[in-house]
Amino acid sequence: MKKIIALLLVIAVIAGALFIGPYNSLVDLREDVNQSFAQVETVIQRRADLIPNLVNTVKGYADHEQETLTQVTEARSKIQSAASPEELAEANDELSGALSRLMVVVEQYPDLKANQNFIQLQDELAGTENRIAVERKNYNETVQKYNRKVKRFPTNIVAGIFNFDEAQYFEASPGSEEAPEVNFD
């Protein structure tokens, strides 16, 4: 009887050891994904925080462009309420499109383009756009590592048992590769 109990105990220890390593690596990778997504959110929020200053600067020159300014403001609010990578990507694309339309409006106001505050804001936005691209790339690379681990045998068994689902990539929304059409007729 003692041999059977000892054998069962050895089997339980071996089985536990086989689960502990994959489980811990999945936890580590999921936390890396969460941290990386938080970094994406941070840089996108930085851009969203610059928007009110940009809108106020443009507003002084282009009061009759209220629709474009409203679109920028609405897109900014969607960034702040996004809850998933997919929602954030969609809101980010919408904000990018609204900002593109705003820049077309700016082209009609030479005094605005020469305004030092506007130039500084434009430079900060350009730098932030670069940071967003870098953080999106980093996030997607982290998701790729995590998803590979979740799908590979034998870790996929542990992932299935403990509900480690695949993470979503930060992808551009369909149609976002096309420049928005702006028409002032």
Coordinates of N, CA and C in Angstrom, one line a residue:
M1 N 0.8 -1.2 0.0 CA 0.0 0.0 0.0 C 0.9 1.3 0.0
K2 N 2.0 1.2 0.8 CA 2.9 2.4 0.8 C 3.5 2.6 -0.5
K3 N 3.8 1.6 -1.2 CA 4.4 1.7 -2.6 C 3.5 2.4 -3.5
I4 N 2.2 2.1 -3.5 CA 1.2 2.7 -4.3 C 1.1 4.2 -4.0
I5 N 1.0 4.5 -2.8 CA 0.9 5.9 -2.3 C 2.2 6.6 -2.8
A6 N 3.3 6.0 -2.6 CA 4.6 6.7 -3.0 C 4.6 6.9 -4.5
L7 N 4.2 5.9 -5.3 CA 4.1 6.0 -6.7 C 3.2 7.1 -7.2
L8 N 2.0 7.1 -6.5 CA 1.0 8.2 -6.9 C 1.6 9.6 -6.5
L9 N 2.3 9.6 -5.4 CA 2.9 10.9 -5.0 C 4.0 11.4 -6.0
V10 N 4.8 10.4 -6.5 CA 5.8 10.7 -7.5 C 5.2 11.2 -8.8
I11 N 4.1 10.5 -9.2 CA 3.4 10.9 -10.4 C 2.8 12.3 -10.2
A12 N 2.2 12.5 -9.1 CA 1.6 13.9 -8.9 C 2.7 15.0 -8.9
V13 N 3.9 14.7 -8.3 CA 5.0 15.7 -8.3 C 5.4 15.9 -9.7
I14 N 5.6 14.9 -10.5 CA 6.1 15.0 -11.9 C 5.0 15.7 -12.7
A15 N 3.8 15.4 -12.6 CA 2.7 16.1 -13.3 C 2.7 17.5 -12.9
G16 N 2.8 17.8 -11.6 CA 2.8 19.2 -11.2 C 4.0 20.0 -11.8
A17 N 5.1 19.4 -11.8 CA 6.3 20.0 -12.3 C 6.1 20.3 -13.8
L18 N 5.5 19.4 -14.5 CA 5.2 19.6 -16.0 C 4.3 20.8 -16.2
F19 N 3.4 21.1 -15.3 CA 2.4 22.2 -15.4 C 3.0 23.5 -14.9
I20 N 3.8 23.5 -13.9 CA 4.3 24.7 -13.3 C 5.1 25.6 -14.3
G21 N 6.1 25.0 -15.0 CA 6.9 25.8 -15.9 C 6.1 26.4 -17.0
P22 N 5.3 25.7 -17.7 CA 4.5 26.3 -18.8 C 3.5 27.3 -18.2
Y23 N 2.9 27.0 -17.1 CA 2.0 28.0 -16.5 C 2.7 29.3 -16.2
N24 N 3.8 29.2 -15.5 CA 4.5 30.4 -15.1 C 5.0 31.2 -16.3
S25 N 5.4 30.5 -17.4 CA 5.9 31.3 -18.6 C 4.7 31.9 -19.3
L26 N 3.5 31.3 -19.2 CA 2.3 31.9 -19.8 C 1.9 33.2 -19.0
V27 N 2.0 33.1 -17.7 CA 1.7 34.2 -16.8 C 2.7 35.4 -17.1
D28 N 4.0 35.1 -17.3 CA 4.9 36.1 -17.6 C 4.7 36.8 -18.9
L29 N 4.4 35.9 -19.9 CA 4.1 36.5 -21.2 C 2.8 37.3 -21.3
R30 N 1.8 36.8 -20.6 CA 0.5 37.6 -20.5 C 0.8 39.0 -19.9
E31 N 1.6 39.0 -18.8 CA 1.9 40.3 -18.2 C 2.7 41.2 -19.1
D32 N 3.6 40.6 -19.9 CA 4.3 41.3 -20.9 C 3.4 42.0 -21.9
V33 N 2.4 41.2 -22.3 CA 1.4 41.7 -23.3 C 0.6 42.9 -22.6
N34 N 0.2 42.7 -21.4 CA -0.6 43.8 -20.7 C 0.3 45.0 -20.5
Q35 N 1.5 44.9 -20.2 CA 2.4 46.0 -20.0 C 2.7 46.7 -21.4
S36 N 2.8 45.9 -22.4 CA 3.1 46.5 -23.7 C 1.8 47.3 -24.2
F37 N 0.7 46.7 -24.0 CA -0.6 47.4 -24.3 C -0.7 48.7 -23.6
A38 N -0.4 48.7 -22.3 CA -0.4 49.9 -21.5 C 0.5 51.0 -22.1
Q39 N 1.6 50.6 -22.6 CA 2.5 51.5 -23.2 C 1.9 52.1 -24.5
V40 N 1.2 51.3 -25.3 CA 0.5 51.8 -26.4 C -0.5 52.8 -26.0
E41 N -1.3 52.5 -25.0 CA -2.3 53.4 -24.5 C -1.7 54.7 -24.0
T42 N -0.6 54.6 -23.4 CA 0.1 55.8 -22.9 C 0.5 56.8 -24.0
V43 N 1.1 56.3 -25.1 CA 1.5 57.2 -26.1 C 0.3 57.7 -26.9
I44 N -0.7 56.9 -27.1 CA -2.0 57.3 -27.7 C -2.7 58.4 -26.9
Q45 N -2.7 58.2 -25.6 CA -3.2 59.2 -24.7 C -2.4 60.5 -24.7
R46 N -1.1 60.4 -24.9 CA -0.3 61.6 -25.0 C -0.8 62.4 -26.2
R47 N -1.0 61.7 -27.3 CA -1.5 62.4 -28.5 C -2.8 63.0 -28.2
A48 N -3.7 62.2 -27.6 CA -5.1 62.7 -27.3 C -5.0 64.0 -26.4
D49 N -4.0 64.0 -25.5 CA -3.9 65.1 -24.6 C -3.4 66.4 -25.3
L50 N -2.7 66.2 -26.4 CA -2.2 67.4 -27.2 C -3.4 68.0 -28.1
I51 N -4.4 67.2 -28.3 CA -5.5 67.6 -29.3 C -6.2 68.8 -28.8
P52 N -6.6 69.0 -27.5 CA -7.3 70.2 -27.2 C -6.5 71.5 -27.4
N53 N -5.2 71.4 -27.2 CA -4.4 72.6 -27.5 C -4.3 72.9 -29.0
L54 N -4.2 71.8 -29.8 CA -4.2 72.0 -31.2 C -5.6 72.5 -31.7
V55 N -6.6 72.0 -31.2 CA -8.0 72.4 -31.6 C -8.2 73.9 -31.2
N56 N -7.8 74.3 -30.1 CA -7.9 75.7 -29.6 C -7.1 76.6 -30.5
T57 N -5.9 76.2 -30.8 CA -5.1 77.0 -31.7 C -5.7 77.2 -33.1
V58 N -6.2 76.2 -33.6 CA -6.9 76.2 -34.9 C -8.2 77.0 -34.8
K59 N -8.9 76.8 -33.8 CA -10.2 77.4 -33.6 C -10.1 79.0 -33.7
G60 N -9.0 79.5 -33.2 CA -8.9 81.0 -33.3 C -8.7 81.5 -34.7
Y61 N -8.3 80.6 -35.6 CA -8.1 81.0 -37.0 C -9.3 80.6 -37.9
A62 N -9.9 79.5 -37.5 CA -10.8 78.8 -38.4 C -12.1 78.5 -37.8
D63 N -12.8 79.5 -37.2 CA -14.1 79.3 -36.5 C -15.1 78.6 -37.4
H64 N -15.1 78.9 -38.7 CA -16.2 78.3 -39.5 C -15.9 76.8 -39.9
E65 N -14.8 76.2 -39.4 CA -14.5 74.8 -39.6 C -14.9 74.0 -38.5
Q66 N -16.0 74.3 -37.9 CA -16.5 73.7 -36.6 C -16.7 72.2 -36.8
E67 N -17.2 71.8 -38.0 CA -17.5 70.3 -38.2 C -16.2 69.5 -38.0
T68 N -15.1 70.0 -38.6 CA -13.8 69.3 -38.6 C -13.3 69.3 -37.1
L69 N -13.4 70.4 -36.4 CA -13.0 70.5 -35.0 C -13.8 69.5 -34.2
T70 N -15.1 69.4 -34.4 CA -16.0 68.5 -33.7 C -15.6 67.1 -33.9
Q71 N -15.2 66.7 -35.2 CA -14.8 65.4 -35.5 C -13.6 65.0 -34.7
V72 N -12.6 65.9 -34.7 CA -11.4 65.7 -33.9 C -11.7 65.4 -32.4
T73 N -12.5 66.3 -31.9 CA -12.9 66.1 -30.5 C -13.6 64.8 -30.2
E74 N -14.5 64.5 -31.0 CA -15.3 63.2 -30.8 C -14.3 62.0 -31.0
A75 N -13.4 62.0 -31.9 CA -12.5 60.9 -32.1 C -11.6 60.8 -30.9
R76 N -11.2 61.9 -30.3 CA -10.4 61.9 -29.1 C -11.1 61.3 -28.0
S77 N -12.4 61.6 -27.8 CA -13.1 61.0 -26.7 C -13.2 59.4 -26.9
K78 N -13.3 59.0 -28.1 CA -13.4 57.5 -28.3 C -12.1 56.8 -27.9
I79 N -10.9 57.5 -28.1 CA -9.6 57.0 -27.6 C -9.7 56.7 -26.1
Q80 N -10.3 57.7 -25.4 CA -10.3 57.5 -23.9 C -11.2 56.5 -23.4
S81 N -12.2 56.1 -24.2 CA -13.2 55.1 -23.8 C -12.9 53.7 -24.4
A82 N -11.9 53.6 -25.2 CA -11.5 52.3 -25.8 C -11.1 51.3 -24.7
A83 N -11.6 50.0 -24.8 CA -11.4 49.0 -23.7 C -10.5 47.9 -24.2
S84 N -10.3 47.7 -25.5 CA -9.6 46.6 -26.0 C -8.6 47.1 -27.1
P85 N -7.6 46.3 -27.5 CA -6.8 46.7 -28.6 C -7.5 47.0 -29.9
E86 N -8.6 46.2 -30.1 CA -9.3 46.4 -31.4 C -10.1 47.8 -31.3
E87 N -10.7 48.1 -30.2 CA -11.4 49.3 -30.0 C -10.4 50.5 -30.1
L88 N -9.3 50.3 -29.5 CA -8.3 51.4 -29.5 C -7.7 51.6 -30.9
A89 N -7.5 50.6 -31.6 CA -7.0 50.7 -33.0 C -8.0 51.4 -33.8
E90 N -9.3 51.1 -33.7 CA -10.4 51.7 -34.4 C -10.4 53.2 -34.1
A91 N -10.4 53.5 -32.8 CA -10.5 54.9 -32.4 C -9.2 55.7 -32.8
N92 N -8.1 55.0 -32.8 CA -6.8 55.7 -33.2 C -6.9 56.0 -34.7
D93 N -7.4 55.1 -35.5 CA -7.6 55.3 -36.9 C -8.5 56.5 -37.2
E94 N -9.6 56.5 -36.4 CA -10.6 57.6 -36.6 C -9.9 58.9 -36.2
L95 N -9.2 59.0 -35.2 CA -8.5 60.2 -34.8 C -7.5 60.6 -35.8
S96 N -6.7 59.7 -36.4 CA -5.8 60.0 -37.4 C -6.4 60.6 -38.6
G97 N -7.6 60.0 -39.0 CA -8.3 60.6 -40.1 C -8.8 62.0 -39.9
A98 N -9.3 62.2 -38.6 CA -9.8 63.5 -38.3 C -8.7 64.5 -38.2
L99 N -7.5 64.1 -37.7 CA -6.3 65.0 -37.7 C -5.9 65.3 -39.1
S100 N -6.0 64.3 -40.0 CA -5.6 64.6 -41.4 C -6.5 65.7 -42.0
R101 N -7.8 65.5 -41.8 CA -8.7 66.6 -42.3 C -8.4 67.9 -41.7
L102 N -8.1 67.9 -40.4 CA -7.7 69.2 -39.7 C -6.5 69.8 -40.4
M103 N -5.5 69.0 -40.7 CA -4.3 69.6 -41.4 C -4.6 70.1 -42.7
V104 N -5.6 69.6 -43.4 CA -6.0 70.1 -44.7 C -6.6 71.5 -44.5
V105 N -7.4 71.6 -43.5 CA -8.0 72.9 -43.1 C -6.9 73.9 -42.8
V106 N -5.9 73.5 -42.1 CA -4.8 74.4 -41.7 C -4.1 75.0 -42.9
E107 N -4.0 74.2 -44.0 CA -3.3 74.6 -45.2 C -4.0 75.9 -45.8
Q108 N -5.2 76.2 -45.4 CA -5.9 77.3 -45.9 C -5.6 78.6 -45.1
Y109 N -4.8 78.5 -44.1 CA -4.6 79.6 -43.2 C -3.0 79.8 -43.0
P110 N -2.4 80.6 -43.9 CA -1.0 80.7 -43.8 C -0.5 81.3 -42.4
D111 N -1.3 82.2 -41.8 CA -0.9 82.8 -40.5 C -0.9 81.7 -39.5
L112 N -1.8 80.8 -39.5 CA -1.9 79.7 -38.6 C -0.6 78.8 -38.7
K113 N -0.3 78.5 -40.0 CA 0.9 77.6 -40.2 C 2.2 78.3 -39.7
A114 N 2.2 79.6 -39.6 CA 3.4 80.3 -39.1 C 3.3 80.5 -37.6
N115 N 2.2 80.2 -37.0 CA 2.0 80.4 -35.5 C 3.0 79.5 -34.8
Q116 N 3.8 80.1 -33.9 CA 4.8 79.3 -33.1 C 4.2 78.2 -32.3
N117 N 3.0 78.5 -31.6 CA 2.4 77.4 -30.8 C 1.9 76.3 -31.7
F118 N 1.4 76.6 -32.9 CA 0.9 75.6 -33.8 C 2.1 74.7 -34.3
I119 N 3.1 75.4 -34.6 CA 4.3 74.7 -35.1 C 4.8 73.7 -34.1
Q120 N 4.9 74.2 -32.8 CA 5.4 73.3 -31.7 C 4.4 72.1 -31.5
L121 N 3.1 72.4 -31.5 CA 2.1 71.3 -31.4 C 2.3 70.3 -32.5
Q122 N 2.5 70.8 -33.7 CA 2.6 69.9 -34.9 C 3.8 69.0 -34.7
D123 N 4.9 69.6 -34.2 CA 6.1 68.8 -34.0 C 5.9 67.8 -32.9
E124 N 5.2 68.2 -31.8 CA 5.0 67.2 -30.8 C 4.1 66.1 -31.3
L125 N 3.1 66.4 -32.1 CA 2.2 65.4 -32.7 C 3.0 64.4 -33.6
A126 N 3.9 65.0 -34.4 CA 4.7 64.1 -35.3 C 5.6 63.2 -34.4
G127 N 6.2 63.7 -33.4 CA 7.0 62.8 -32.5 C 6.2 61.8 -31.9
T128 N 5.0 62.1 -31.4 CA 4.1 61.2 -30.8 C 3.6 60.1 -31.8
E129 N 3.3 60.5 -33.0 CA 3.0 59.5 -34.1 C 4.1 58.5 -34.2
N130 N 5.3 58.9 -34.2 CA 6.4 58.0 -34.3 C 6.5 57.0 -33.1
R131 N 6.2 57.6 -31.9 CA 6.2 56.8 -30.7 C 5.1 55.7 -30.7
I132 N 3.9 56.1 -31.3 CA 2.8 55.2 -31.4 C 3.2 54.1 -32.3
A133 N 3.8 54.4 -33.4 CA 4.2 53.3 -34.4 C 5.2 52.3 -33.7
V134 N 6.1 52.9 -32.9 CA 7.1 52.0 -32.2 C 6.4 51.1 -31.2
E135 N 5.5 51.7 -30.4 CA 4.9 51.0 -29.3 C 3.9 49.9 -29.9
R136 N 3.2 50.3 -31.0 CA 2.3 49.3 -31.7 C 3.2 48.1 -32.1
K137 N 4.3 48.4 -32.7 CA 5.2 47.3 -33.2 C 5.6 46.4 -32.0
N138 N 6.1 47.1 -30.9 CA 6.5 46.3 -29.7 C 5.4 45.5 -29.2
Y139 N 4.2 46.1 -29.1 CA 3.0 45.3 -28.6 C 2.8 44.1 -29.5
N140 N 2.7 44.3 -30.8 CA 2.4 43.2 -31.7 C 3.5 42.1 -31.6
E141 N 4.7 42.5 -31.4 CA 5.8 41.5 -31.2 C 5.6 40.7 -29.9
T142 N 5.2 41.4 -28.9 CA 4.9 40.7 -27.6 C 3.7 39.8 -27.7
V143 N 2.7 40.2 -28.4 CA 1.5 39.4 -28.6 C 1.9 38.1 -29.4
Q144 N 2.7 38.3 -30.4 CA 3.2 37.2 -31.2 C 3.9 36.1 -30.4
K145 N 4.8 36.5 -29.5 CA 5.5 35.6 -28.6 C 4.5 34.9 -27.7
Y146 N 3.6 35.6 -27.1 CA 2.6 35.0 -26.2 C 1.7 34.0 -27.0
N147 N 1.1 34.5 -28.1 CA 0.2 33.6 -28.9 C 0.9 32.3 -29.4
R148 N 2.2 32.4 -29.8 CA 3.0 31.2 -30.1 C 3.0 30.3 -29.0
K149 N 3.3 30.8 -27.8 CA 3.4 29.9 -26.6 C 2.1 29.3 -26.3
V150 N 1.0 30.1 -26.4 CA -0.4 29.5 -26.1 C -0.7 28.4 -27.1
K151 N -0.2 28.5 -28.3 CA -0.6 27.5 -29.4 C 0.3 26.3 -29.4
R152 N 1.5 26.4 -28.9 CA 2.4 25.3 -29.0 C 2.2 24.2 -28.0
F153 N 2.4 22.9 -28.5 CA 2.3 21.8 -27.6 C 3.6 21.7 -26.8
P154 N 3.6 21.3 -25.5 CA 2.4 20.9 -24.7 C 1.8 22.1 -23.9
T155 N 2.4 23.3 -24.1 CA 1.9 24.5 -23.4 C 0.4 24.7 -23.7
N156 N 0.0 24.4 -24.9 CA -1.4 24.6 -25.3 C -2.4 23.9 -24.4
I157 N -1.9 22.8 -23.8 CA -2.8 22.0 -22.9 C -2.9 22.8 -21.6
V158 N -1.8 23.3 -21.1 CA -1.9 24.2 -19.9 C -2.7 25.4 -20.1
A159 N -2.5 26.0 -21.3 CA -3.2 27.3 -21.7 C -4.7 27.0 -21.7
G160 N -5.1 25.8 -22.3 CA -6.5 25.5 -22.3 C -7.1 25.3 -20.9
I161 N -6.4 24.6 -20.1 CA -6.9 24.3 -18.8 C -7.1 25.6 -17.9
F162 N -6.1 26.5 -18.1 CA -6.1 27.7 -17.2 C -6.6 29.0 -18.0
N163 N -7.3 28.8 -19.1 CA -7.9 29.9 -19.9 C -7.0 31.0 -20.3
F164 N -5.9 30.6 -20.8 CA -4.9 31.6 -21.4 C -5.3 31.7 -22.9
D165 N -6.2 32.6 -23.2 CA -6.6 32.8 -24.6 C -5.6 33.7 -25.4
E166 N -5.7 33.5 -26.7 CA -4.9 34.4 -27.6 C -5.1 35.8 -27.3
A167 N -4.1 36.6 -27.4 CA -4.2 38.1 -27.3 C -4.5 38.7 -28.7
Q168 N -5.2 39.8 -28.7 CA -5.5 40.5 -30.0 C -4.3 41.4 -30.4
Y169 N -4.0 41.3 -31.7 CA -3.0 42.2 -32.2 C -3.6 43.6 -32.4
F170 N -2.8 44.6 -32.4 CA -3.2 46.0 -32.6 C -3.1 46.2 -34.1
E171 N -4.3 46.1 -34.8 CA -4.3 46.2 -36.2 C -5.1 47.4 -36.6
A172 N -4.7 47.9 -37.8 CA -5.4 49.1 -38.4 C -6.8 48.6 -38.8
S173 N -7.8 49.5 -38.7 CA -9.1 49.2 -39.2 C -9.2 49.0 -40.7
P174 N -10.1 48.2 -41.2 CA -10.2 48.1 -42.6 C -10.5 49.4 -43.3
G175 N -9.7 49.7 -44.4 CA -9.9 51.0 -45.1 C -9.0 52.1 -44.6
S176 N -8.3 51.9 -43.5 CA -7.5 53.0 -42.9 C -6.3 53.2 -43.7
E177 N -6.0 52.3 -44.7 CA -4.8 52.6 -45.5 C -5.0 53.6 -46.6
E178 N -6.3 54.0 -46.7 CA -6.7 55.0 -47.7 C -6.7 56.4 -47.0
A179 N -6.2 57.4 -47.7 CA -6.3 58.7 -47.1 C -7.7 59.2 -47.2
P180 N -8.1 59.9 -46.1 CA -9.5 60.4 -46.1 C -9.7 61.5 -47.2
E181 N -10.9 61.5 -47.7 CA -11.2 62.5 -48.7 C -11.8 63.7 -48.0
V182 N -11.2 64.9 -48.4 CA -11.7 66.1 -47.8 C -12.2 67.0 -48.9
N183 N -13.4 67.5 -48.8 CA -14.0 68.3 -49.9 C -14.7 69.5 -49.2
F184 N -14.3 70.7 -49.6 CA -14.9 71.9 -49.1 C -15.8 72.6 -50.0
D185 N -16.4 71.9 -51.0 CA -17.3 72.5 -51.9 C -18.6 72.8 -51.3

